[in-house]
Short mmCIF file of C-alpha atoms in Angstrom, two decimals:
data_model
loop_
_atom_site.label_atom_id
_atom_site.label_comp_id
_atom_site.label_asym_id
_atom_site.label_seq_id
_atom_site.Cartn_x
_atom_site.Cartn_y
_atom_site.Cartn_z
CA UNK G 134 0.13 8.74 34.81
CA UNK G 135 -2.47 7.76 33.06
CA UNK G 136 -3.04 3.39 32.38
CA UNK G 137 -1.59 2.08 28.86
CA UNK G 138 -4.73 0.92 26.67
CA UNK G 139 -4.64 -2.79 25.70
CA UNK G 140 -2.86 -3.60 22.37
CA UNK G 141 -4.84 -4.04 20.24
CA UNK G 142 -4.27 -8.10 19.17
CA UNK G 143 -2.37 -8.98 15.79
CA UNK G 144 -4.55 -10.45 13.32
CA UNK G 145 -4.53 -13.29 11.62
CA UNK G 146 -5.63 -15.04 8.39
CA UNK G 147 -8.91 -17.01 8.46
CA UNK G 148 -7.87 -19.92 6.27
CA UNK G 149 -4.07 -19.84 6.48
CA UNK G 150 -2.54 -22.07 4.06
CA UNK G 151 1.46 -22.46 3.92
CA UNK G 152 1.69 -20.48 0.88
CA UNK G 153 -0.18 -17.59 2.47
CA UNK G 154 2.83 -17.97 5.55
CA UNK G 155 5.63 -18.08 3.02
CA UNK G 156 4.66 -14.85 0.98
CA UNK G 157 4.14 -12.92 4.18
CA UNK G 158 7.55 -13.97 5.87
CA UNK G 159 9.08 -13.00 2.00
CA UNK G 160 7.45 -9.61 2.58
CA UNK G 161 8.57 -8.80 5.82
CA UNK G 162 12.07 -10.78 5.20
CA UNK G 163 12.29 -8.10 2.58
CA UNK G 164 11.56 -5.38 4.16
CA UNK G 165 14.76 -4.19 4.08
CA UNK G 166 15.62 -3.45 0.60
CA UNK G 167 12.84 -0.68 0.41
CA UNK G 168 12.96 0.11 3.79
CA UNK G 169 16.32 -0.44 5.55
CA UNK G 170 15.19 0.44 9.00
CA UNK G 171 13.23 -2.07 9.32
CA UNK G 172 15.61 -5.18 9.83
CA UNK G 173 14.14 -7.79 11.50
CA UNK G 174 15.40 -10.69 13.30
CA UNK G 175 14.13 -14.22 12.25
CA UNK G 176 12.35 -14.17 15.82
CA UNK G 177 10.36 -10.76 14.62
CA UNK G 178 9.31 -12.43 11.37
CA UNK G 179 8.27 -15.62 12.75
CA UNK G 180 5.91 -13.32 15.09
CA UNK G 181 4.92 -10.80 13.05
CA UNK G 182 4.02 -13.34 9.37
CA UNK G 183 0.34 -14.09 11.01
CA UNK G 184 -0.43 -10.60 10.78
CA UNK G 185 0.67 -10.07 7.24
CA UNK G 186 -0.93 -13.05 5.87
CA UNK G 187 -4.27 -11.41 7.34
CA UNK G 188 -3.78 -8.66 5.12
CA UNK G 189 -2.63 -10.51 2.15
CA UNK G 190 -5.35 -12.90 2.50
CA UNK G 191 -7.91 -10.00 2.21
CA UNK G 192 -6.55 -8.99 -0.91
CA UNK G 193 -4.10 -6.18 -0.04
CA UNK G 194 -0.87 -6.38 -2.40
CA UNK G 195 2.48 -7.04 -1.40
CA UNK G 196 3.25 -3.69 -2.07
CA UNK G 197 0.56 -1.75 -0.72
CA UNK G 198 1.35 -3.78 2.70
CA UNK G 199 4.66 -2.86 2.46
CA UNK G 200 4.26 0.67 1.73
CA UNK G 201 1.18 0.54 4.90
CA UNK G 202 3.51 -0.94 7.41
CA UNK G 203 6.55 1.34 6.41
CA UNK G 204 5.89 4.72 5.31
CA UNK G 205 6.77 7.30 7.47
CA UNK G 206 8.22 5.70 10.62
CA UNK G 207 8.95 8.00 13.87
CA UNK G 208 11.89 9.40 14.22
CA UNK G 209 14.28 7.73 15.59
CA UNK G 210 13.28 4.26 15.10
CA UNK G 211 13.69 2.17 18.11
CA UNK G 212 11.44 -0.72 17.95
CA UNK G 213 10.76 -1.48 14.26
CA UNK G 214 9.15 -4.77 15.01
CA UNK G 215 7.07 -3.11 17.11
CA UNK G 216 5.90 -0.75 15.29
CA UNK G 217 5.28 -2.78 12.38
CA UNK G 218 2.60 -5.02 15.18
CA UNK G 219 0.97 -1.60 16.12
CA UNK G 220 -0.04 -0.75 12.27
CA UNK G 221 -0.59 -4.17 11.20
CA UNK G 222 -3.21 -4.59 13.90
CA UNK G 223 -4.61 -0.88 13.94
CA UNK G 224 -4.79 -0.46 9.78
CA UNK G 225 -5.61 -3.87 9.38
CA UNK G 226 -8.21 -3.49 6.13
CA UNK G 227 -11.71 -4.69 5.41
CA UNK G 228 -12.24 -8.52 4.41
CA UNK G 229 -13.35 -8.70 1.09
CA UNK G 230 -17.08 -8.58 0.18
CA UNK G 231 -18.88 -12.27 -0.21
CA UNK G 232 -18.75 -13.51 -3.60
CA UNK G 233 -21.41 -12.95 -5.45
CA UNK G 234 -22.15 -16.17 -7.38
CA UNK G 235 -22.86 -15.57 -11.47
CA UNK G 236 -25.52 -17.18 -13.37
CA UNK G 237 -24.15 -18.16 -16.27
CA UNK G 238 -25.53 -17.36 -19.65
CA UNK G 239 -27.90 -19.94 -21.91
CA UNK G 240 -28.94 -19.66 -25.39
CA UNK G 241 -32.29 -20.06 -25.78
CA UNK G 242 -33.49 -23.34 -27.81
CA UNK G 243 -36.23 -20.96 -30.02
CA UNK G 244 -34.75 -18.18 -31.20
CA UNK G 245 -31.21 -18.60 -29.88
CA UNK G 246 -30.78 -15.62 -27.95
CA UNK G 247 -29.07 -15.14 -24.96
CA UNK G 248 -30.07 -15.40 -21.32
CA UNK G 249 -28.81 -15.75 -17.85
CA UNK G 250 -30.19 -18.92 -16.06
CA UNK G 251 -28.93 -21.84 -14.29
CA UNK G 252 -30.81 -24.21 -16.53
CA UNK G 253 -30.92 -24.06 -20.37
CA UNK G 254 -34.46 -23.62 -21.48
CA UNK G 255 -36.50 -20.69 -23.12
CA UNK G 256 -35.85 -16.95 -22.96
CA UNK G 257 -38.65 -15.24 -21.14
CA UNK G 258 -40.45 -14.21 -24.58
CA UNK G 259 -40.66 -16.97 -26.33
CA UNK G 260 -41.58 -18.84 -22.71
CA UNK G 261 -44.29 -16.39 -23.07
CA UNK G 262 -45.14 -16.93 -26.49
CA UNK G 263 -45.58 -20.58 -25.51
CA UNK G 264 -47.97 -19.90 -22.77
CA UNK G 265 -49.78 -17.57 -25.08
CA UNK G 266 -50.20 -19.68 -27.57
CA UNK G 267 -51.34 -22.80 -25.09
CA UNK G 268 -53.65 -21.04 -23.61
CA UNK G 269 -57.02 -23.10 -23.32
CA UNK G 270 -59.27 -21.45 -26.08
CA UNK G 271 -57.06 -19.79 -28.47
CA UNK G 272 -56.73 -21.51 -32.17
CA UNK G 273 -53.09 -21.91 -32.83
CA UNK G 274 -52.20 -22.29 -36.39
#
């Protein structure tokens, strides 16, 4: 026979925070009333909440977790906790893209229109107004 591959290990949250741990052992405590083959002991929760908390910590909802982890189970169902490992780890999704920070909208002091900057100021025309009429040369009236 051929060697078993490694499993794969169960994930993990990068900033877990006791909150995070208590809505993932909810989840999987849960389980049951959507999916009643998969009763767990408190033993399987305890070991399986890290996982969980990976995924709701990069933004996948309770119930698209659930229905991840759940739908569809072999037939017959041995090893529940097991199997709930196996997909956590293996269809564990994407973290969620970088923030991308906003710059937040000024009004200019001239002619009060808006613009994004991190400083309030002068929109770009009338900045360029200013310039135009400053130039060295020109007779401003």
């Amino acid at each position: 026979t051929a060697p078993r591959k490694p499993r794969l290990p169960l994930p993990a949250p990068q900033q877990p925070t006791e909150a995070l741990y208590a809505a993932a052992a909810d989840l999987l405590a849960g389980l049951p009333k959507t999916a009643p083959l998969f009763l767990l002991s408190e033993e399987d929760v305890r070991g399986l909440v890290p996982g969980v908390a990976a995924w709701l910590e990069r933004g996948a909802r309770p119930d698209a977790v659930r229905a991840a982890i759940t739908d569809d189970p072999p037939a017959p169902l041995r090893h529940p906790a097991k199997l709930l490992r196996h997909r956590l780890a293996t269809l564990l999704p994407p973290p969620l893209p970088a923030a991308v920070p906003v710059v937040p909208l000024q009004n200019c002091d001239d002619c009060d229109r808006a613009f994004r900057s991190s400083v309030p100021g002068c929109c770009r025309g009338c900045r360029a107004a200013r310039a135009y009429v400053d130039e060295p040369g020109l007779i401003s009236a």
